[in-house]
Each structure stands twice: as structure tokens, then as C-alpha cells.
Amino acid sequence: MKKITLGAYSYIYPMPVVIVGTLIDGSPNFLTVTYVGIVQHTPPMVSVTLVTRHTSNIGIEENKSFSINIPNTRMMNVTDFVGMNSGDKIDKASLFKVFYGELKNAPMIMETPLNLECKLVDIIDLKNGSEIYIGEIIQTYSEKKYIRKGYPYMKKLDPILFSINSNSYYNVGRRIGWAWKTGLKINASKYRKNQ
Amino acid sequence: MKKITLGAYSYIYPMPVVIVGTLIDGSPNFLTVTYVGIVQHTPPMVSVTLVTRHTSNIGIEENKSFSINIPNTRMMNVTDFVGMNSGDKIDKASLFKVFYGELKNAPMIMETPLNLECKLVDIIDLKNGSEIYIGEIIQTYSEKKYIRKGYPYMKKLDPILFSINSNSYYNVGRRIGWAWKTGLKINASKYRKNQ
């Protein structure tokens, strides 16, 4: 093994792909985002980073809410389109059937298998033209066909993955193991401290 | 389409799986984390959430640095093991060949295809027992075999994906399209505002 340096890059592979929904001057708008992630299990919280020039930022800050919609691979073209075009010029809401949940100001997409309705709890200004929005999830929406044993089922959700800098999309492969179980195959006693 | 409510959950599918490296009292320690993500492209920044009880938090705060190591699917068992066991009891560094880069206090794993060396830039206390650490990446390390056209290549990296609440690991499937290109298949003029 001979390591090489690649330079300073945000190389986390892969990243999830979501569509963020906001209300702007009373109209729904959507933006594709891959700088997104879970930040807390309970209470459930997620983070979304947006560069400050986006119209979506105004909507989030005005309404103190947003939605996260998880598209499937059949929605790849429209998901990419929503990331390429500004809400100033394109009526992106007309691409989808829009619905509202408890908040009434966090528009969600009927066609995506999963929707997270979020209440804004914090904004972190990275001071380089981007802001992290922390949202607490107050409700999630799906359809029966995407659920197995009470949880969203990856193979049915069929989400899109993003590969940074090579700018490509991937799908999810197969289940390869169980978390908090496959690790039991390693004999912990061999690595115990102070024996 | 008939939406159902699932309750309030951090349902982002899938999440990446990384191993965070820290130095604690001069010794390297590692912890598997899935609450991780890119937060900025330039300067490159990532976020990692850790519940406050972890020993890794002490290391990050003392050294103002940490590493992110991206394991491949062949490392699934050891990756799961590192997430299941505390550094107080298990010498997790002895599971890997450890190396250091420019910072000298951000231990990295030789066996993982990709390593991100991070300087701590911010801590956000979520006030519910977890903290978000924002790190600026100062260097990335890999091996020639994982690189194609100058970038890490997903199929070679072969990273692990995490499915929240169903607690399972998946691999990456196939490339399904190009970002900022597949969206061109949609006729933007049909959705233009103020026509």
C-alpha cells in the first residue's frame, strides 16, 4: 500500500440526493441538494447546506421550515433538472404534484417515495458563501409499498447516490450485512486493553 | 398515491459509512460514524455528529483535528466492530495499520481506500446529547488503484452504505447517469416563468 495525496477535497463517497422544498412568496419551490445528512437520531434532526445565492434560502429563513424529499432512480432526470435550474426562472413546482403536511409552509413532492417535514432549529454560517440549515423532523410521509417491517425499505425506495467531482449518479446495490451484528465476527477479547 | 405518516424520524437513505480517527492521550482511536456529510465544496468542509459520551469527542476537542476514513465493503466486519466497541475497553487502533499526514495528530487508516485529514473549525452543540463537528479538509490520501481520471472512482472505492432503523449495510450499485447532464433531457422552456 502506497498512499498518494489528492489535495484538499470534500471526498465523502457516496452522498445521498434529496430535493429540498420551500415556500417562497406563497409559492412552492424545489432544489436538489447532496450536501445533506442526518445529524441526530432523537429528537430527529437533519442538516442541509445551501450556498447563500439560492432562492431556497429566503424561503427557509422566512418560514422557518423546509421539506426533504427523497427521489428514486426513475426520477433521476427531473431531480437533475431541479438542481440545474433556478426557481427565479423556472416554475419547478409544476413538475410535481405538491402536498402539505402539518406545517402548511413546507411543500412536499407526492411522487418521491419519502418526505421529511422539517422545522428550522438553527443556521450555521460557514462564512464562505454557504449556510448549514439544521431542521428537526416533525413528520415523515411515505406509501405502504415502500415500507417493510415498519421501516422504509432501501430496495423499494431505490434512492439516488451522488459521486462528488466525477459528477455521476449511482443506484444502491444489494444488502451486504446487518449493523451491530457483522462486527460480532471479530473476537473482541483479542483487542481488549489492560489484560 | 396515498401517503401515510410514519412519525418523526431522520429518514435519509442511504447514509455513507466512515471511520473517524482521533488521538486520545497520544494514542490513536477510531469510531464508525454514519451521521457524516459534505457541508462545503470550497474550502472543503465536512460535518460529523457524535453523541457526547464518546471518547472520540475528547480527542477532537483536545487536538482540534480528526480524520475521516472511508472503508470498503471488504472491511464491513471490522467497520461494524469499531462502531460497537468503546475505545475505553478495546484497542481499536491495533486492528489497523495507522499513518499520519500533515497534522501529526489526526491518525488515519492505511487499509481504507480514502482518508480525509481534517482541522476542526466549529462545534455545534445540538443540546440533546450530540455535537456536530465541522472540519476543514486539509489533505486527502488514497492509492493509485482507486483513482480514475484524477478522481476517486466509486466502483473501485466500493464504499459501505447505511440504512437507518432497519440497521443494514448495502453496497453501491451501478452508475445510472451524469449530474448536470441527465436534466437536459427535460425541456426547460415548458416550465419557464413569465412567458
mmCIF file of C-alpha atoms in Angstrom, chain A residues 1-18 29 34-47 49-50 68 70 73 76-81 83-85 87-92 94-95 97 99 102 109-116 121-122 124-132 134 137-147 150-155 157 159-194, chain B residues 1-18 29 34-47 49-50 68 70 73 76-81 83-85 87-92 94-95 97 99 102 109-116 121-122 124-132 134 137-147 150-155 157 159-194:
data_model
loop_
_atom_site.group_PDB
_atom_site.id
_atom_site.type_symbol
_atom_site.label_atom_id
_atom_site.label_comp_id
_atom_site.label_asym_id
_atom_site.label_seq_id
_atom_site.Cartn_x
_atom_site.Cartn_y
_atom_site.Cartn_z
ATOM 1 C CA MET A 1 0.000 0.000 0.000
ATOM 2 C CA LYS A 2 1.441 3.298 -1.130
ATOM 3 C CA LYS A 3 -0.692 6.349 -0.323
ATOM 4 C CA ILE A 4 -0.771 9.338 -2.648
ATOM 5 C CA THR A 5 -2.099 12.828 -1.867
ATOM 6 C CA LEU A 6 -5.011 14.172 -3.918
ATOM 7 C CA GLY A 7 -5.258 17.681 -2.462
ATOM 8 C CA ALA A 8 -7.937 19.186 -0.207
ATOM 9 C CA TYR A 9 -11.356 17.930 -1.300
ATOM 10 C CA SER A 10 -14.659 17.036 0.422
ATOM 11 C CA TYR A 11 -14.361 13.429 -0.732
ATOM 12 C CA ILE A 12 -17.180 11.626 1.038
ATOM 13 C CA TYR A 13 -18.481 8.810 -1.171
ATOM 14 C CA PRO A 14 -21.310 8.459 -1.846
ATOM 15 C CA MET A 15 -23.652 11.267 -0.803
ATOM 16 C CA PRO A 16 -27.453 10.937 -0.747
ATOM 17 C CA VAL A 17 -29.503 13.009 -3.209
ATOM 18 C CA VAL A 18 -32.577 14.867 -1.960
ATOM 19 C CA ASN A 29 -40.016 25.883 -4.892
ATOM 20 C CA THR A 34 -26.487 16.415 -1.994
ATOM 21 C CA TYR A 35 -24.860 18.235 0.941
ATOM 22 C CA VAL A 36 -27.389 16.765 3.326
ATOM 23 C CA GLY A 37 -27.319 14.321 6.202
ATOM 24 C CA ILE A 38 -28.682 13.022 9.461
ATOM 25 C CA VAL A 39 -27.267 14.883 12.459
ATOM 26 C CA GLN A 40 -29.325 13.394 15.284
ATOM 27 C CA HIS A 41 -31.472 10.335 15.906
ATOM 28 C CA THR A 42 -33.625 11.635 18.796
ATOM 29 C CA PRO A 43 -35.033 14.234 18.502
ATOM 30 C CA PRO A 44 -34.612 13.570 14.775
ATOM 31 C CA MET A 45 -32.568 16.255 13.037
ATOM 32 C CA VAL A 46 -31.016 16.706 9.607
ATOM 33 C CA SER A 47 -28.671 19.242 8.070
ATOM 34 C CA THR A 49 -26.119 23.095 3.225
ATOM 35 C CA LEU A 50 -27.076 25.689 0.637
ATOM 36 C CA ILE A 68 -36.661 16.954 2.319
ATOM 37 C CA ILE A 70 -36.049 11.556 -1.359
ATOM 38 C CA THR A 73 -33.804 6.460 -9.633
ATOM 39 C CA MET A 76 -33.185 10.981 -11.923
ATOM 40 C CA ASN A 77 -33.758 13.293 -14.910
ATOM 41 C CA VAL A 78 -36.211 15.566 -13.102
ATOM 42 C CA THR A 79 -34.025 15.526 -9.973
ATOM 43 C CA ASP A 80 -31.033 16.670 -12.006
ATOM 44 C CA PHE A 81 -33.165 19.284 -13.784
ATOM 45 C CA GLY A 83 -30.690 21.102 -9.408
ATOM 46 C CA MET A 84 -29.659 22.783 -12.677
ATOM 47 C CA ASN A 85 -32.354 25.441 -12.906
ATOM 48 C CA GLY A 87 -36.604 28.962 -9.181
ATOM 49 C CA ASP A 88 -36.343 32.583 -10.376
ATOM 50 C CA LYS A 89 -36.721 31.448 -13.975
ATOM 51 C CA ILE A 90 -38.345 28.022 -13.849
ATOM 52 C CA ASP A 91 -41.580 27.027 -12.138
ATOM 53 C CA LYS A 92 -40.134 23.854 -10.649
ATOM 54 C CA SER A 94 -45.167 22.488 -11.861
ATOM 55 C CA LEU A 95 -43.006 19.403 -12.410
ATOM 56 C CA LYS A 97 -47.773 17.024 -7.556
ATOM 57 C CA PHE A 99 -48.782 18.364 -0.962
ATOM 58 C CA GLU A 102 -48.756 19.640 9.428
ATOM 59 C CA ILE A 109 -43.455 16.113 -3.508
ATOM 60 C CA MET A 110 -46.101 13.430 -3.906
ATOM 61 C CA GLU A 111 -44.000 11.422 -6.390
ATOM 62 C CA THR A 112 -40.946 10.880 -4.146
ATOM 63 C CA PRO A 113 -41.090 7.707 -2.018
ATOM 64 C CA LEU A 114 -40.217 9.554 1.180
ATOM 65 C CA ASN A 115 -40.830 13.067 2.550
ATOM 66 C CA LEU A 116 -39.436 14.663 5.697
ATOM 67 C CA VAL A 121 -33.873 24.951 14.503
ATOM 68 C CA ASP A 122 -30.504 26.513 13.649
ATOM 69 C CA ILE A 124 -24.681 27.934 10.793
ATOM 70 C CA ASP A 125 -22.989 30.451 8.529
ATOM 71 C CA LEU A 126 -19.802 28.872 7.162
ATOM 72 C CA LYS A 127 -18.684 32.389 6.153
ATOM 73 C CA ASN A 128 -17.631 31.261 2.694
ATOM 74 C CA GLY A 129 -20.886 31.686 0.855
ATOM 75 C CA SER A 130 -22.732 28.715 2.306
ATOM 76 C CA GLU A 131 -25.015 28.084 5.234
ATOM 77 C CA ILE A 132 -25.959 24.920 7.093
ATOM 78 C CA ILE A 134 -30.465 22.323 10.854
ATOM 79 C CA ILE A 137 -38.194 16.457 11.583
ATOM 80 C CA ILE A 138 -41.743 16.689 12.829
ATOM 81 C CA GLN A 139 -43.282 14.099 10.500
ATOM 82 C CA THR A 140 -42.323 11.723 7.686
ATOM 83 C CA TYR A 141 -44.552 10.635 4.815
ATOM 84 C CA SER A 142 -44.367 7.616 2.534
ATOM 85 C CA GLU A 143 -46.554 4.993 0.896
ATOM 86 C CA LYS A 144 -47.309 1.474 2.101
ATOM 87 C CA LYS A 145 -45.433 -0.093 -0.806
ATOM 88 C CA TYR A 146 -42.112 1.413 0.381
ATOM 89 C CA ILE A 147 -42.403 0.067 3.933
ATOM 90 C CA GLY A 150 -42.368 -0.821 9.834
ATOM 91 C CA TYR A 151 -39.379 0.888 8.173
ATOM 92 C CA PRO A 152 -38.655 2.356 4.764
ATOM 93 C CA TYR A 153 -37.098 -0.448 2.723
ATOM 94 C CA MET A 154 -33.994 0.509 0.741
ATOM 95 C CA LYS A 155 -34.673 -1.717 -2.278
ATOM 96 C CA LEU A 157 -37.083 3.329 -2.041
ATOM 97 C CA PRO A 159 -32.671 6.231 -3.860
ATOM 98 C CA ILE A 160 -30.078 8.065 -5.959
ATOM 99 C CA LEU A 161 -26.415 8.345 -4.874
ATOM 100 C CA PHE A 162 -24.051 11.170 -5.840
ATOM 101 C CA SER A 163 -20.353 10.875 -6.624
ATOM 102 C CA ILE A 164 -18.607 14.196 -5.978
ATOM 103 C CA ASN A 165 -16.262 15.680 -8.608
ATOM 104 C CA SER A 166 -16.817 12.798 -11.014
ATOM 105 C CA ASN A 167 -20.389 14.215 -11.095
ATOM 106 C CA SER A 168 -22.194 10.949 -11.540
ATOM 107 C CA TYR A 169 -25.247 9.244 -10.086
ATOM 108 C CA TYR A 170 -25.370 5.646 -8.864
ATOM 109 C CA ASN A 171 -28.075 3.385 -7.518
ATOM 110 C CA VAL A 172 -27.940 1.247 -4.371
ATOM 111 C CA GLY A 173 -26.685 -2.304 -4.789
ATOM 112 C CA ARG A 174 -27.519 -5.228 -2.543
ATOM 113 C CA ARG A 175 -27.739 -5.648 1.226
ATOM 114 C CA ILE A 176 -24.364 -6.925 2.406
ATOM 115 C CA GLY A 177 -24.894 -7.241 6.170
ATOM 116 C CA TRP A 178 -26.503 -6.132 9.399
ATOM 117 C CA ALA A 179 -25.226 -3.249 11.513
ATOM 118 C CA TRP A 180 -24.329 -4.099 15.141
ATOM 119 C CA LYS A 181 -24.120 -7.752 14.070
ATOM 120 C CA THR A 182 -21.422 -8.346 11.462
ATOM 121 C CA GLY A 183 -18.913 -6.888 13.939
ATOM 122 C CA LEU A 184 -19.548 -9.829 16.253
ATOM 123 C CA LYS A 185 -17.490 -11.977 13.849
ATOM 124 C CA ILE A 186 -14.395 -10.286 15.267
ATOM 125 C CA ASN A 187 -13.113 -11.686 18.562
ATOM 126 C CA ALA A 188 -13.155 -8.654 20.897
ATOM 127 C CA SER A 189 -11.051 -10.397 23.565
ATOM 128 C CA LYS A 190 -8.034 -10.270 21.234
ATOM 129 C CA TYR A 191 -8.112 -6.467 21.270
ATOM 130 C CA ARG A 192 -9.069 -5.816 24.917
ATOM 131 C CA LYS A 193 -6.987 -3.255 26.850
ATOM 132 C CA ASN A 194 -5.213 -3.926 30.204
ATOM 133 C CA MET B 1 -50.679 7.603 -4.498
ATOM 134 C CA LYS B 2 -51.830 7.559 -0.911
ATOM 135 C CA LYS B 3 -49.338 8.941 1.610
ATOM 136 C CA ILE B 4 -49.121 7.528 5.110
ATOM 137 C CA THR B 5 -47.384 9.101 8.136
ATOM 138 C CA LEU B 6 -44.519 7.209 9.765
ATOM 139 C CA GLY B 7 -43.779 9.539 12.691
ATOM 140 C CA ALA B 8 -40.793 11.813 13.275
ATOM 141 C CA TYR B 9 -37.608 10.065 12.100
ATOM 142 C CA SER B 10 -34.297 11.105 10.494
ATOM 143 C CA TYR B 11 -35.063 9.055 7.404
ATOM 144 C CA ILE B 12 -32.319 9.941 4.954
ATOM 145 C CA TYR B 13 -31.495 6.928 2.778
ATOM 146 C CA PRO B 14 -28.782 5.888 2.409
ATOM 147 C CA MET B 15 -26.095 7.399 4.614
ATOM 148 C CA PRO B 16 -22.359 6.947 3.985
ATOM 149 C CA VAL B 17 -20.291 4.952 6.497
ATOM 150 C CA VAL B 18 -16.948 6.333 7.670
ATOM 151 C CA ASN B 29 -8.644 5.777 18.445
ATOM 152 C CA THR B 34 -22.833 7.380 9.655
ATOM 153 C CA TYR B 35 -24.027 10.850 10.686
ATOM 154 C CA VAL B 36 -21.476 12.465 8.413
ATOM 155 C CA GLY B 37 -21.593 14.562 5.266
ATOM 156 C CA ILE B 38 -20.102 17.160 2.988
ATOM 157 C CA VAL B 39 -21.073 20.689 4.033
ATOM 158 C CA GLN B 40 -18.964 22.766 1.647
ATOM 159 C CA HIS B 41 -17.117 22.298 -1.629
ATOM 160 C CA THR B 42 -14.610 25.190 -1.369
ATOM 161 C CA PRO B 43 -12.964 25.460 1.080
ATOM 162 C CA PRO B 44 -13.748 21.762 1.528
ATOM 163 C CA MET B 45 -15.630 21.055 4.755
ATOM 164 C CA VAL B 46 -17.389 18.052 6.279
ATOM 165 C CA SER B 47 -19.567 17.535 9.320
ATOM 166 C CA THR B 49 -22.065 14.241 14.583
ATOM 167 C CA LEU B 50 -21.050 12.377 17.715
ATOM 168 C CA ILE B 68 -12.344 10.567 8.127
ATOM 169 C CA ILE B 70 -13.815 5.638 4.064
ATOM 170 C CA THR B 73 -17.227 -3.447 1.723
ATOM 171 C CA MET B 76 -17.541 -4.321 6.715
ATOM 172 C CA ASN B 77 -16.958 -6.589 9.739
ATOM 173 C CA VAL B 78 -14.142 -4.513 11.201
ATOM 174 C CA THR B 79 -16.068 -1.297 10.451
ATOM 175 C CA ASP B 80 -19.082 -2.615 12.353
ATOM 176 C CA PHE B 81 -16.825 -3.823 15.191
ATOM 177 C CA GLY B 83 -18.746 1.123 15.900
ATOM 178 C CA MET B 84 -19.863 -1.436 18.501
ATOM 179 C CA ASN B 85 -16.930 -1.186 20.901
ATOM 180 C CA GLY B 87 -12.062 2.879 22.879
ATOM 181 C CA ASP B 88 -12.017 2.760 26.698
ATOM 182 C CA LYS B 89 -12.052 -1.042 26.597
ATOM 183 C CA ILE B 90 -10.798 -2.025 23.153
ATOM 184 C CA ASP B 91 -7.546 -1.009 21.470
ATOM 185 C CA LYS B 92 -9.206 -0.302 18.134
ATOM 186 C CA SER B 94 -4.456 -2.359 16.779
ATOM 187 C CA LEU B 95 -6.962 -3.508 14.142
ATOM 188 C CA LYS B 97 -2.109 -0.013 10.119
ATOM 189 C CA PHE B 99 -0.445 6.548 9.454
ATOM 190 C CA GLU B 102 0.484 16.831 7.744
ATOM 191 C CA ILE B 109 -6.162 4.064 8.449
ATOM 192 C CA MET B 110 -3.858 2.669 5.779
ATOM 193 C CA GLU B 111 -6.350 -0.047 4.725
ATOM 194 C CA THR B 112 -9.256 2.277 3.819
ATOM 195 C CA PRO B 113 -9.278 3.419 0.178
ATOM 196 C CA LEU B 114 -9.697 7.075 1.099
ATOM 197 C CA ASN B 115 -8.612 9.278 4.014
ATOM 198 C CA LEU B 116 -9.580 12.884 4.763
ATOM 199 C CA VAL B 121 -13.301 24.693 12.559
ATOM 200 C CA ASP B 122 -16.534 24.673 14.551
ATOM 201 C CA ILE B 124 -22.381 22.954 17.176
ATOM 202 C CA ASP B 125 -23.985 21.654 20.355
ATOM 203 C CA LEU B 126 -27.405 20.243 19.476
ATOM 204 C CA LYS B 127 -28.228 20.367 23.211
ATOM 205 C CA ASN B 128 -29.661 16.865 23.206
ATOM 206 C CA GLY B 129 -26.532 14.867 23.872
ATOM 207 C CA SER B 130 -24.898 15.253 20.485
ATOM 208 C CA GLU B 131 -22.481 17.643 18.863
ATOM 209 C CA ILE B 132 -21.736 18.438 15.231
ATOM 210 C CA ILE B 134 -17.244 20.854 11.333
ATOM 211 C CA ILE B 137 -10.146 19.122 4.904
ATOM 212 C CA ILE B 138 -6.510 19.998 4.507
ATOM 213 C CA GLN B 139 -5.447 16.907 2.572
ATOM 214 C CA THR B 140 -6.873 13.676 1.159
ATOM 215 C CA TYR B 141 -4.993 10.386 0.759
ATOM 216 C CA SER B 142 -5.679 7.402 -1.457
ATOM 217 C CA GLU B 143 -3.910 4.876 -3.673
ATOM 218 C CA LYS B 144 -3.446 4.994 -7.436
ATOM 219 C CA LYS B 145 -5.709 1.976 -7.977
ATOM 220 C CA TYR B 146 -8.730 3.866 -6.604
ATOM 221 C CA ILE B 147 -8.317 6.871 -8.917
ATOM 222 C CA GLY B 150 -7.983 12.279 -11.430
ATOM 223 C CA TYR B 151 -10.882 11.480 -9.090
ATOM 224 C CA PRO B 152 -11.719 8.703 -6.657
ATOM 225 C CA TYR B 153 -13.723 6.150 -8.647
ATOM 226 C CA MET B 154 -16.844 4.834 -6.913
ATOM 227 C CA LYS B 155 -16.651 1.278 -8.259
ATOM 228 C CA LEU B 157 -13.705 2.615 -3.682
ATOM 229 C CA PRO B 159 -17.920 2.145 -0.041
ATOM 230 C CA ILE B 160 -20.462 0.905 2.516
ATOM 231 C CA LEU B 161 -23.962 2.414 2.775
ATOM 232 C CA PHE B 162 -26.095 2.513 5.916
ATOM 233 C CA SER B 163 -29.854 2.077 6.151
ATOM 234 C CA ILE B 164 -31.179 3.783 9.299
ATOM 235 C CA ASN B 165 -33.570 1.934 11.630
ATOM 236 C CA SER B 166 -33.505 -1.228 9.507
ATOM 237 C CA ASN B 167 -29.823 -1.292 10.602
ATOM 238 C CA SER B 168 -28.406 -2.802 7.467
ATOM 239 C CA TYR B 169 -25.453 -2.200 5.182
ATOM 240 C CA TYR B 170 -25.614 -2.025 1.383
ATOM 241 C CA ASN B 171 -23.077 -1.649 -1.374
ATOM 242 C CA VAL B 172 -23.179 0.784 -4.292
ATOM 243 C CA GLY B 173 -24.823 -0.463 -7.465
ATOM 244 C CA ARG B 174 -24.129 0.818 -10.974
ATOM 245 C CA ARG B 175 -23.653 4.270 -12.458
ATOM 246 C CA ILE B 176 -27.038 5.409 -13.727
ATOM 247 C CA GLY B 177 -26.248 8.859 -15.140
ATOM 248 C CA TRP B 178 -24.282 12.095 -15.124
ATOM 249 C CA ALA B 179 -25.060 15.021 -12.866
ATOM 250 C CA TRP B 180 -25.753 18.364 -14.639
ATOM 251 C CA LYS B 181 -26.431 16.349 -17.818
ATOM 252 C CA THR B 182 -29.387 13.982 -17.425
ATOM 253 C CA GLY B 183 -31.527 17.034 -16.530
ATOM 254 C CA LEU B 184 -31.005 18.359 -20.071
ATOM 255 C CA LYS B 185 -33.465 15.693 -21.253
ATOM 256 C CA ILE B 186 -36.250 17.845 -19.805
ATOM 257 C CA ASN B 187 -37.407 20.749 -21.969
ATOM 258 C CA ALA B 188 -36.865 23.788 -19.732
ATOM 259 C CA SER B 189 -38.919 26.095 -21.991
ATOM 260 C CA LYS B 190 -42.087 24.213 -20.976
ATOM 261 C CA TYR B 191 -41.607 25.306 -17.355
ATOM 262 C CA ARG B 192 -40.294 28.846 -17.848
ATOM 263 C CA LYS B 193 -41.932 31.616 -15.774
ATOM 264 C CA ASN B 194 -43.492 34.822 -17.234
#
